[in-house]
mmCIF file of C-alpha atoms and ligand atoms in Angstrom:
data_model
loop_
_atom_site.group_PDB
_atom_site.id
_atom_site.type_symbol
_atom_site.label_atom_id
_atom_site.label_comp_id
_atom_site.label_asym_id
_atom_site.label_seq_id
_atom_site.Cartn_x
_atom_site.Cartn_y
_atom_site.Cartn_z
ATOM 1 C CA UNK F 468 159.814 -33.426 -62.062
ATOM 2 C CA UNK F 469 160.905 -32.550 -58.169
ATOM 3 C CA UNK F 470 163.268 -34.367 -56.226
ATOM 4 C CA UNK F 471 160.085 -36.550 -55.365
ATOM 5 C CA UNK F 472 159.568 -37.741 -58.825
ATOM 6 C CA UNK F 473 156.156 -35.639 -59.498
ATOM 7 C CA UNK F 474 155.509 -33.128 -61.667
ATOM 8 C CA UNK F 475 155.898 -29.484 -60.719
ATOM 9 C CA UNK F 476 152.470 -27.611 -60.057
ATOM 10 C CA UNK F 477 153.704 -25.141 -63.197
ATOM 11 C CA UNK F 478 156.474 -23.687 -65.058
ATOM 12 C CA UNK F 479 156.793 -21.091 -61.708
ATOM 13 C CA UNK F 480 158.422 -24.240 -59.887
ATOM 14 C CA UNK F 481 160.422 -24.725 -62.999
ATOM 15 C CA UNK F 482 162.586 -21.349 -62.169
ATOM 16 C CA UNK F 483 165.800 -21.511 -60.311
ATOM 17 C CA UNK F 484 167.939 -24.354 -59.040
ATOM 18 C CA UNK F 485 169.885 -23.940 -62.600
ATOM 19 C CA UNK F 486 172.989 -25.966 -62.545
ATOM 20 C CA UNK F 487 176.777 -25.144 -61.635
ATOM 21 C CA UNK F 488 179.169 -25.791 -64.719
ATOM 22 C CA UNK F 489 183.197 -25.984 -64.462
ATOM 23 C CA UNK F 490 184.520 -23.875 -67.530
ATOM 24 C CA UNK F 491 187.680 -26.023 -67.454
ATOM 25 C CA UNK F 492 188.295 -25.686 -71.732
ATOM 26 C CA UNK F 493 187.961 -21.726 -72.086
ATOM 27 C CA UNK F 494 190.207 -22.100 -68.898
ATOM 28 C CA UNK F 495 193.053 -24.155 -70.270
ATOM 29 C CA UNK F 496 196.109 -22.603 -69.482
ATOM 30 C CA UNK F 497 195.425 -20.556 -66.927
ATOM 31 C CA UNK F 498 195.912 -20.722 -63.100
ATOM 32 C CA UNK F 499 192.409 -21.458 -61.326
ATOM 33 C CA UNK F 500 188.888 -21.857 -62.759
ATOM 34 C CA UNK F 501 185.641 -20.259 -63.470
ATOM 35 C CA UNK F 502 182.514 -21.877 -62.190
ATOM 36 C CA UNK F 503 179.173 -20.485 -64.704
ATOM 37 C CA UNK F 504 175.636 -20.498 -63.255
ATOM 38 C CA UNK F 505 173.381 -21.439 -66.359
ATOM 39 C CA UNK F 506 170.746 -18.810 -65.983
ATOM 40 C CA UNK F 507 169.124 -19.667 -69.276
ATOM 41 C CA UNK F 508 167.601 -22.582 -69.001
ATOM 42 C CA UNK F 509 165.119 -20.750 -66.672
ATOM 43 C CA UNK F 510 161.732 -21.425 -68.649
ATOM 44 C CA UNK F 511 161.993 -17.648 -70.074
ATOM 45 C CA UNK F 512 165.755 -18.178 -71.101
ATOM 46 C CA UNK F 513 166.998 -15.823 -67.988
ATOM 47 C CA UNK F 514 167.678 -15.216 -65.072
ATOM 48 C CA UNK F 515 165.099 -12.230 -65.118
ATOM 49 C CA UNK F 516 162.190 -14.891 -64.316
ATOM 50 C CA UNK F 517 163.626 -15.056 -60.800
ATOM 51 C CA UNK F 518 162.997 -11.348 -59.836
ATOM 52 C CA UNK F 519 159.864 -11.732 -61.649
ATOM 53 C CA UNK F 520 157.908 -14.370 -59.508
ATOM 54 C CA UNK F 521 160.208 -12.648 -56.679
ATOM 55 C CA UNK F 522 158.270 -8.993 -57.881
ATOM 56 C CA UNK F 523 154.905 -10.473 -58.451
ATOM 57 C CA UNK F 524 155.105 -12.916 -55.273
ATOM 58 C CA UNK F 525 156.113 -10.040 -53.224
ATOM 59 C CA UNK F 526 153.382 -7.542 -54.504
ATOM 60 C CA UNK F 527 150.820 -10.004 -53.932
ATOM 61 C CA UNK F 528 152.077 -10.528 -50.330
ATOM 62 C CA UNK F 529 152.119 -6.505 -49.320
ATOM 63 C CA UNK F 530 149.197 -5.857 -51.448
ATOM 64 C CA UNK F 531 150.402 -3.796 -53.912
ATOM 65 C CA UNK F 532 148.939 -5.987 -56.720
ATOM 66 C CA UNK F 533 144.995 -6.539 -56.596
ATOM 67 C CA UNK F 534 143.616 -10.056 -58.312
ATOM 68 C CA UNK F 535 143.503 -9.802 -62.254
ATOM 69 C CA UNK F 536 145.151 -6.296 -62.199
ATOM 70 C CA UNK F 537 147.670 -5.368 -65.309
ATOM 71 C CA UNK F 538 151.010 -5.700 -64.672
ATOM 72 C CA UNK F 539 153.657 -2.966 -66.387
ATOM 73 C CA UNK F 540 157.368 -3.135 -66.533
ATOM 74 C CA UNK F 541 160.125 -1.785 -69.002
ATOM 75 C CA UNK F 542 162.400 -4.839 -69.875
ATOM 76 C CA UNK F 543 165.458 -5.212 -72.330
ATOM 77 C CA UNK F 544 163.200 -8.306 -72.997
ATOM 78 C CA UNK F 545 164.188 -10.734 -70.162
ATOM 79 C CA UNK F 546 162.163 -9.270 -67.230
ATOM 80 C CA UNK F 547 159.034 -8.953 -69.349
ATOM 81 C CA UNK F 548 159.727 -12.223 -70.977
ATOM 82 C CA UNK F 549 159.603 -14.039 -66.980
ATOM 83 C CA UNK F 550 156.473 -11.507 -65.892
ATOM 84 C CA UNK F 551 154.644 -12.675 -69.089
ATOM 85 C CA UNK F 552 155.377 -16.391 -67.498
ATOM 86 C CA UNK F 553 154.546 -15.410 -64.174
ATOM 87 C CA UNK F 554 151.324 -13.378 -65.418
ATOM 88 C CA UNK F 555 150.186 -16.320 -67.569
ATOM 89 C CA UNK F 556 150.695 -18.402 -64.994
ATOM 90 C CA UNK F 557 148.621 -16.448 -62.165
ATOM 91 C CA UNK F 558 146.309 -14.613 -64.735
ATOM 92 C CA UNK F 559 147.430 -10.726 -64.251
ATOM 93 C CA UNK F 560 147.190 -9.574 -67.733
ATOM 94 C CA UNK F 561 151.259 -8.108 -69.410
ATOM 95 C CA UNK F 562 151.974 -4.827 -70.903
ATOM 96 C CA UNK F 563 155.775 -4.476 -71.823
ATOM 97 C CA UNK F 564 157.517 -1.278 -72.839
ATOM 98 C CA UNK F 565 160.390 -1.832 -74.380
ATOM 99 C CA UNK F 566 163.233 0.120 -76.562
ATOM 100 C CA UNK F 567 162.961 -0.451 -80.735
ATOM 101 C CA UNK F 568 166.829 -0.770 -80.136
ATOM 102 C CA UNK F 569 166.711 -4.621 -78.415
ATOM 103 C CA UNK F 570 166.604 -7.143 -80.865
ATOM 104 C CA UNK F 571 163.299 -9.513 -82.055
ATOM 105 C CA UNK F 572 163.127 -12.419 -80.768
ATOM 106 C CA UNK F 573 162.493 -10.618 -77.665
ATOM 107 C CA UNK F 574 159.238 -9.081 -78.581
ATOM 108 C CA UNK F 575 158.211 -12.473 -80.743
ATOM 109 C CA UNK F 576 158.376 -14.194 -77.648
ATOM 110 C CA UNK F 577 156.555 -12.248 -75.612
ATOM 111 C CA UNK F 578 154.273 -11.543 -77.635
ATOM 112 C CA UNK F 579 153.919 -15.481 -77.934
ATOM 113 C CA UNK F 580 153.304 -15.799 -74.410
ATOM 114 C CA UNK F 581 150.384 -13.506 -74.650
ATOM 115 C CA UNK F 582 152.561 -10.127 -73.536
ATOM 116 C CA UNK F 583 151.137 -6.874 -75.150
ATOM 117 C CA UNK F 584 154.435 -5.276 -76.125
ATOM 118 C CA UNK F 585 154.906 -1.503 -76.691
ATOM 119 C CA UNK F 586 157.678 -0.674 -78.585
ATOM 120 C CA UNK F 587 159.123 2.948 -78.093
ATOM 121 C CA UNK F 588 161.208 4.735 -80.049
ATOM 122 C CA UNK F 589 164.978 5.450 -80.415
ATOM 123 C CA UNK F 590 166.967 8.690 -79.840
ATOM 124 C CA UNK F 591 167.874 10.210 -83.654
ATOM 125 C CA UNK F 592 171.016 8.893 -84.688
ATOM 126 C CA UNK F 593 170.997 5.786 -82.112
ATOM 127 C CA UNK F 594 171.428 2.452 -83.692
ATOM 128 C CA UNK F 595 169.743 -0.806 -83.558
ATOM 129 C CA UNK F 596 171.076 -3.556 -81.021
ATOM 130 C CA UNK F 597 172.189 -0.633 -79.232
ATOM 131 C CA UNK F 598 170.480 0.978 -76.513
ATOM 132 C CA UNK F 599 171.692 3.444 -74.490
ATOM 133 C CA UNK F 600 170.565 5.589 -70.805
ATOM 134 C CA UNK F 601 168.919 7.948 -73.522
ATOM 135 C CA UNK F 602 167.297 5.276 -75.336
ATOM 136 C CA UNK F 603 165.904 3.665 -71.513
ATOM 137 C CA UNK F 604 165.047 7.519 -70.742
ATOM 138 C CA UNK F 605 162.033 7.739 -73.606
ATOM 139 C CA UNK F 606 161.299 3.824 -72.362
ATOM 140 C CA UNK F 607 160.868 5.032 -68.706
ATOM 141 C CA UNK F 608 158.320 7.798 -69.686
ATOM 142 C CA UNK F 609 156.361 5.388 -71.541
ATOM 143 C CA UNK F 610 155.984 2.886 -68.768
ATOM 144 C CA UNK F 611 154.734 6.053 -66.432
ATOM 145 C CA UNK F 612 152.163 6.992 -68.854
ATOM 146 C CA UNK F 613 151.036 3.676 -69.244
ATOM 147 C CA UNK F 614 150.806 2.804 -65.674
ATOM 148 C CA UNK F 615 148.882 6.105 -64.946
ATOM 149 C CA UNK F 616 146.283 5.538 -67.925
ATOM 150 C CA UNK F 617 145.450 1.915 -66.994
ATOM 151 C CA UNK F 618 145.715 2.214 -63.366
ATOM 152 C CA UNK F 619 148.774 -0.645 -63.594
ATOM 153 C CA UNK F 620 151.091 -2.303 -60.793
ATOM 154 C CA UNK F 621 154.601 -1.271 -62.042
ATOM 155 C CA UNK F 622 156.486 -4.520 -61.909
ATOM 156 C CA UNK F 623 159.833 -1.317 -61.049
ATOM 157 C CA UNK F 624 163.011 -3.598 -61.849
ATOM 158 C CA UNK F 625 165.304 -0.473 -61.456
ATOM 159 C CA UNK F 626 163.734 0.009 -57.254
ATOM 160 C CA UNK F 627 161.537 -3.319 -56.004
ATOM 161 C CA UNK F 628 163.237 -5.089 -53.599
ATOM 162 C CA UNK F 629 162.124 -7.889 -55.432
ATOM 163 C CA UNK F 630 165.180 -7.650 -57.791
ATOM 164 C CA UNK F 631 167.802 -8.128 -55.277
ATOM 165 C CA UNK F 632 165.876 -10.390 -53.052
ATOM 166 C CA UNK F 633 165.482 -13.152 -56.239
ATOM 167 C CA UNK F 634 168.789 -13.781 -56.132
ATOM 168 C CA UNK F 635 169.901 -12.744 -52.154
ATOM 169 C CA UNK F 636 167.354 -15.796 -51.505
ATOM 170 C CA UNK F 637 167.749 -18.021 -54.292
ATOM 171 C CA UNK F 638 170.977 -17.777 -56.742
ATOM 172 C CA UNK F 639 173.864 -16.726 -54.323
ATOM 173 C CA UNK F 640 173.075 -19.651 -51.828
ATOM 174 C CA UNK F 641 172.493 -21.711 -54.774
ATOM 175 C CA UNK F 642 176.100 -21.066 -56.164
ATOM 176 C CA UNK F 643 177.781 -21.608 -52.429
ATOM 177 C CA UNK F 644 176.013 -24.766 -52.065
ATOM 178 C CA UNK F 645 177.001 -25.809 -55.654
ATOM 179 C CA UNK F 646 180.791 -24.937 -54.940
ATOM 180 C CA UNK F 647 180.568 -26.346 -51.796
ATOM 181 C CA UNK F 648 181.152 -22.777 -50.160
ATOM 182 C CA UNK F 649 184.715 -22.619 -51.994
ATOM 183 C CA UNK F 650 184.563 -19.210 -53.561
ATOM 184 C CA UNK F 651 186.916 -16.310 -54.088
ATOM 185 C CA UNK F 652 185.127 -14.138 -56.107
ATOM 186 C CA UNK F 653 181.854 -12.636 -58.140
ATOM 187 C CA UNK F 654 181.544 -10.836 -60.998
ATOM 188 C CA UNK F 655 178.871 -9.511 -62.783
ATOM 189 C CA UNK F 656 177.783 -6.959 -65.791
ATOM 190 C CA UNK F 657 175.162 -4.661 -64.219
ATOM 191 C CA UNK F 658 172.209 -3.445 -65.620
ATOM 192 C CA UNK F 659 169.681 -2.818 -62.665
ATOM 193 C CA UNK F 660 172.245 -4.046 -60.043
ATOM 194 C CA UNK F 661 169.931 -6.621 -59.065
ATOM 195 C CA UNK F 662 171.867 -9.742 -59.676
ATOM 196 C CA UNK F 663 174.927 -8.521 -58.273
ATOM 197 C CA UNK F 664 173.585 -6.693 -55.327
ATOM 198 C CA UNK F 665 171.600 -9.918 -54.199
ATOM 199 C CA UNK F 666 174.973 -12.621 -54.945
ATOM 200 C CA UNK F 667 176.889 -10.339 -53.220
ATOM 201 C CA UNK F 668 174.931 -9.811 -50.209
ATOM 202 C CA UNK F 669 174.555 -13.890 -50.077
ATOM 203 C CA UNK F 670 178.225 -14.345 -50.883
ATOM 204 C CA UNK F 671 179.636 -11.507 -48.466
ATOM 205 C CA UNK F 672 177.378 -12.666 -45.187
ATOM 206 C CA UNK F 673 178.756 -16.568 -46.112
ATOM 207 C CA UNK F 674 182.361 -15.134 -46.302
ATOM 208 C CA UNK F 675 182.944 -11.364 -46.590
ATOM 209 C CA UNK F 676 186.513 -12.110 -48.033
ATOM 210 C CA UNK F 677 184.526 -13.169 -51.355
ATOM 211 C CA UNK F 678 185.613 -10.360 -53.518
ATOM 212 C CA UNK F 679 182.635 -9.064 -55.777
ATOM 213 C CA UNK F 680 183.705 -6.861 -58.930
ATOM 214 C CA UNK F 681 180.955 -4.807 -60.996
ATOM 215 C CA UNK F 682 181.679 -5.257 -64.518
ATOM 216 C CA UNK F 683 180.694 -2.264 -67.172
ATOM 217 C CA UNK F 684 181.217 -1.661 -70.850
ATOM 218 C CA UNK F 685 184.488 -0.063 -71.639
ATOM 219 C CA UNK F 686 184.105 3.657 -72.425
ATOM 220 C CA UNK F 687 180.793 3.483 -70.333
ATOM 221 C CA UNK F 688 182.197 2.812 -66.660
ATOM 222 C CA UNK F 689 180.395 5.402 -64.666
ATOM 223 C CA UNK F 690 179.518 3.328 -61.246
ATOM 224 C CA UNK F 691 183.730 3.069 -61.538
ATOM 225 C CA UNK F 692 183.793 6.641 -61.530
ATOM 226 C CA UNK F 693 184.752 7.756 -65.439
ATOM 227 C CA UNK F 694 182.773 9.542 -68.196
ATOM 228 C CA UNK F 695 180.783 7.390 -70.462
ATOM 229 C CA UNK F 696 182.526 7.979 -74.040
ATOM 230 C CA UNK F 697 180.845 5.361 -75.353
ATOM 231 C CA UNK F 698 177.051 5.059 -74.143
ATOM 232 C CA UNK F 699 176.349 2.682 -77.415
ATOM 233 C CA UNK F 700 178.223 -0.414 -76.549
ATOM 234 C CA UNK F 701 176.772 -3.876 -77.798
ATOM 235 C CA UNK F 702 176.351 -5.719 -74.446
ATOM 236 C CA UNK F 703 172.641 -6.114 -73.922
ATOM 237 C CA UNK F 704 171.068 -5.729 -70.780
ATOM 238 C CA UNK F 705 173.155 -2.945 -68.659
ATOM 239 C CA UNK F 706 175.649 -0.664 -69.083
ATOM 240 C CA UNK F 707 173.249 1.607 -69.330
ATOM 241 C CA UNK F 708 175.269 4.845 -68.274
ATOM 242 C CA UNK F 709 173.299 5.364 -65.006
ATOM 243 C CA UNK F 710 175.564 6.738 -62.061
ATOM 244 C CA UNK F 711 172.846 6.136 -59.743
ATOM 245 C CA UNK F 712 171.567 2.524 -59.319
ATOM 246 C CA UNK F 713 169.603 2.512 -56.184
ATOM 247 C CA UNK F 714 170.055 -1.229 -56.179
ATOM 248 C CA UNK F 715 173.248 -1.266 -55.998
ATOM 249 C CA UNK F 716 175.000 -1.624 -52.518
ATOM 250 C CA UNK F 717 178.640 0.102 -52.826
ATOM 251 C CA UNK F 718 180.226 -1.390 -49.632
ATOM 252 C CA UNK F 719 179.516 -4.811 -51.628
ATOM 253 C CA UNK F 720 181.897 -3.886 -54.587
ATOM 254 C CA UNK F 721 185.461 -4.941 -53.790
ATOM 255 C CA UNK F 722 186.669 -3.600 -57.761
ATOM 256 C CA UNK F 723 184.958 -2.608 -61.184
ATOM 257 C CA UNK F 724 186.620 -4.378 -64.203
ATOM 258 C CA UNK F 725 185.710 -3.192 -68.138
ATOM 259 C CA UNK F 726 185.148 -5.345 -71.025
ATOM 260 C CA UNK F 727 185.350 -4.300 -74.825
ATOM 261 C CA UNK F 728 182.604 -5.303 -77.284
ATOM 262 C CA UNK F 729 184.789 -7.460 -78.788
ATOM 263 C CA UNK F 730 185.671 -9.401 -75.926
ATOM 264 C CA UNK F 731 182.270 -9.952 -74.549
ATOM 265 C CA UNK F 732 181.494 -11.221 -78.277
ATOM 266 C CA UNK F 733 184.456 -13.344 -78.405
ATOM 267 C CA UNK F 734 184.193 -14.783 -74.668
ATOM 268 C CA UNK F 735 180.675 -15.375 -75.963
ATOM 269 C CA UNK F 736 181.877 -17.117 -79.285
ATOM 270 C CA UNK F 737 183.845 -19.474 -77.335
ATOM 271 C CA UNK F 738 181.561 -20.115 -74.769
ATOM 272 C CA UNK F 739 179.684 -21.882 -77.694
ATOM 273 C CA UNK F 740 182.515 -23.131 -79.685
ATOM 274 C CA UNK F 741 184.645 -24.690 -76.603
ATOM 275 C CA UNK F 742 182.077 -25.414 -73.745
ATOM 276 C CA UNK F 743 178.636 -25.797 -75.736
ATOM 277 C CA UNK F 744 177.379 -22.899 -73.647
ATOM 278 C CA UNK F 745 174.727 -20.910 -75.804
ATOM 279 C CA UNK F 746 174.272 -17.507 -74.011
ATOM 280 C CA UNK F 747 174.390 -14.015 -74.853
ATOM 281 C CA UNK F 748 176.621 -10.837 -74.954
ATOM 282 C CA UNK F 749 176.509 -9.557 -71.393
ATOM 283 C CA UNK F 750 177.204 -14.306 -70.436
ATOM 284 C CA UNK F 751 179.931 -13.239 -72.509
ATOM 285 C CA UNK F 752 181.261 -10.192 -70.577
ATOM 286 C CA UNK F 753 181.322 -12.052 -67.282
ATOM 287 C CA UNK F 754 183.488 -14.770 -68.748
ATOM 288 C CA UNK F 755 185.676 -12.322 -69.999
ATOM 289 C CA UNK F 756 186.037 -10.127 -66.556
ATOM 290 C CA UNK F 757 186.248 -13.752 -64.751
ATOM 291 C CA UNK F 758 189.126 -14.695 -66.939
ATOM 292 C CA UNK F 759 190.586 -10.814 -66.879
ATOM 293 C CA UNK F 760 190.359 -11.674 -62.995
ATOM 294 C CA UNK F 761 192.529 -14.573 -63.178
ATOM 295 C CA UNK F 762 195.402 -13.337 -65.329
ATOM 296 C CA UNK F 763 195.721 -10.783 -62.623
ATOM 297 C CA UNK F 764 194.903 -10.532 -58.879
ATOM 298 C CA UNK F 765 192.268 -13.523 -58.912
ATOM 299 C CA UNK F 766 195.302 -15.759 -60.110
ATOM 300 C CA UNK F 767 194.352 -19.386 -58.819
ATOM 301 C CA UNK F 768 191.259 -18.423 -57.262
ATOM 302 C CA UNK F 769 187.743 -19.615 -57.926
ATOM 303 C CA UNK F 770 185.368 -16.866 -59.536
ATOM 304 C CA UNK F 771 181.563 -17.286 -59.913
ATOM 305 C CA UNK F 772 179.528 -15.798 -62.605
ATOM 306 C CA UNK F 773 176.245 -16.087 -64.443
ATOM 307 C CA UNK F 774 175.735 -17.262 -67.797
ATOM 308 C CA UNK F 775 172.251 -14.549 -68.165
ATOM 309 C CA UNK F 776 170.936 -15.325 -70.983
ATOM 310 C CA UNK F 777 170.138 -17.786 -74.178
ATOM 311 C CA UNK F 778 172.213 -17.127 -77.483
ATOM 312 C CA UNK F 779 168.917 -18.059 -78.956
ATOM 313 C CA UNK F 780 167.902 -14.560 -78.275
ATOM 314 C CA UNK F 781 170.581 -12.635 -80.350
ATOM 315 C CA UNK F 782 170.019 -15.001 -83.594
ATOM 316 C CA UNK F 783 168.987 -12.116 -85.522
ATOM 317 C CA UNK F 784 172.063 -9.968 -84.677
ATOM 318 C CA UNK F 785 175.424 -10.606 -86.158
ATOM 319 C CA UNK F 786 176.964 -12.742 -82.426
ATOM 320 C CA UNK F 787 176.769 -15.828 -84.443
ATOM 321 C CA UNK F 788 177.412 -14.310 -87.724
HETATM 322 C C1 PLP S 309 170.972 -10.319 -70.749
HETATM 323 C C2 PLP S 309 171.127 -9.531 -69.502
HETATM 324 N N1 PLP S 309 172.337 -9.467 -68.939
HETATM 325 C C3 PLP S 309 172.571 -8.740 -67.820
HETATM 326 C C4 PLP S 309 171.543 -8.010 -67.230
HETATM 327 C C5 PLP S 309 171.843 -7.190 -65.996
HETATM 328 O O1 PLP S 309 171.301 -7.792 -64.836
HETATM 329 P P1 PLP S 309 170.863 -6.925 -63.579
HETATM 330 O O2 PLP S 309 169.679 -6.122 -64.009
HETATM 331 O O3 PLP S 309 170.521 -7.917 -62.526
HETATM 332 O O4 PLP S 309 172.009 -6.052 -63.226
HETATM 333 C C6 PLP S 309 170.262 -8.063 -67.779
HETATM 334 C C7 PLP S 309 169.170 -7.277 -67.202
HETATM 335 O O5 PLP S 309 168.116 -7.128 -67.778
HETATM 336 C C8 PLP S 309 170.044 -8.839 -68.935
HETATM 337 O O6 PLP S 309 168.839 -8.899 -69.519
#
């Protein structure tokens, strides 16, 4: 239902306007709090169905997508999982491309939703639940061949506009109004760049003293400037080893903080256990940069971050194990 009590003309009105939740028990003890945007109970699970209607909306504005044309787009799962919604929804049939390496429920879901899904691949020796810029590489050539042999509209999550725009438009003034415009800081585990780029360019033109950190994988912090050692990190979604995100705005990033596997899978554990927050690995990451944050020079400050994804995604891997 909208505010006016009637229904919603279709799940597309459904995305957005998540709610604003206090992490005041994964918090105890410490000096200030932690304020998580719950991205998955978009009707996909993600916050990847914003830049999807965002993609699609804007391609049908400029042209760039003709009636009934097939839509492409390489996805970790959650971008093709909100195009297959948005493509149901406005009848543009779905191919996704998408690395052997993410895990199953991705592709059952998808496939559900009437997505054809192409699975691609691994680099020898690379292991499942792990995908690395290697792994995205082979994905990448894939989508091109696929948009050149069916004449497709690449739904680009890596260069559209539409990425940054979902959530410069929609989720960074949703989080000031939430917080009533008291904010210190953002931060975020980057995959495209999208997400962060658009909070921070929503966060910065409210107050440009809102301090925005990237967050990457330790042992795979490139965008902070270091060699990735280890490319095959379990946080799903980013981290993807790429030095060059043209998304990404770098007069927007105030720091870059690093989080271990076995934080993000902890944070992500206690998310669950403490606050009855069911996300994923990279929710987890941000929880555990926003609490790095406030052991050190975030002390007493409020911090913002995004809860991406559902936990309901990663049942067949060993988070809940
Ligand atoms: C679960 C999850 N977390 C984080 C990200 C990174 O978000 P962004 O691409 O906006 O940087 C993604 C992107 O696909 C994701 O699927």
């Amino acid at each position: 239902m909208d505010r006016q009590g009637k229904p919603f003309a279709s799940a597309l009105d459904a995305i957005g306007n998540t709610p604003l939740v206090e992490l005041s028990r994964i918090t105890r003890g410490l000096d200030g709090r932690v304020l998580a945007k719950l991205e998955y109970l978009n009707p996909g699970l993600s916050k990847k169905d914003r830049v999807a209607l965002q993609i699609i909306e804007d391609a049908e504005a400029n042209g760039s997508l003709a009636p009934e044309q097939t839509v492409v787009e390489l996805t970790s799962g959650n971008t093709g999982t909100g195009l297959v919604i948005v493509c149901a929804v406005k009848g543009y049939p779905f191919v996704a491309i998408m690395s052997k390496g993410n895990s199953a429920e991705r592709v059952r879901m998808m496939s559900a939703l009437g997505a054809e899904v192409v699975l691609v691949d691994q680099l020898p020796g690379s292991n499942l639940g792990q995908v690395s810029g290697g792994d995205l590489e082979l994905v990448e050539q894939a989508a091109q061949r696929i948009v050149a042999e069916r004449g497709a509209f690449r739904a680009d999550q890596f260069r559209l506009a539409g990425s940054v725009r979902a959530h410069y438009l929609h989720t960074g003034p949703e989080i000031l109004r939430q917080s009533g415009g008291r904010l210190d800081a953002f931060c975020d585990f980057v995959g495209t760049g999208g997400s962060f780029a658009g909070c921070a360019a929503a966060f910065k033109e409210h107050d440009p003293r809102i301090h925005c950190y990237v967050v990457e994988p330790e042992g795979a912090a490139v965008l902070a400037g270091e060699a990735s050692m280890r490319p095959n990190h379990r946080i799903q979604g980013g981290g993807y080893s790429m030095p060059v995100l043209p998304l990404l705005r770098h007069e927007h990033v105030d720091g870059y903080l690093q989080v271990s596997d076995a934080e993000a899978i902890e944070t992500a554990r206690r998310l669950a256990r403490e606050e009855g927050l069911f996300a994923g690995f990279s929710s987890g990451a941000n929880v555990a940069a926003a609490l790095q944050l406030l052991r050190s020079s975030q002390r007493g400050k409020t911090i913002a971050v995004l809860l991406c994804d559902s936990g309901l995604k990663y049942l067949s891997t060993d988070l809940w194990a």
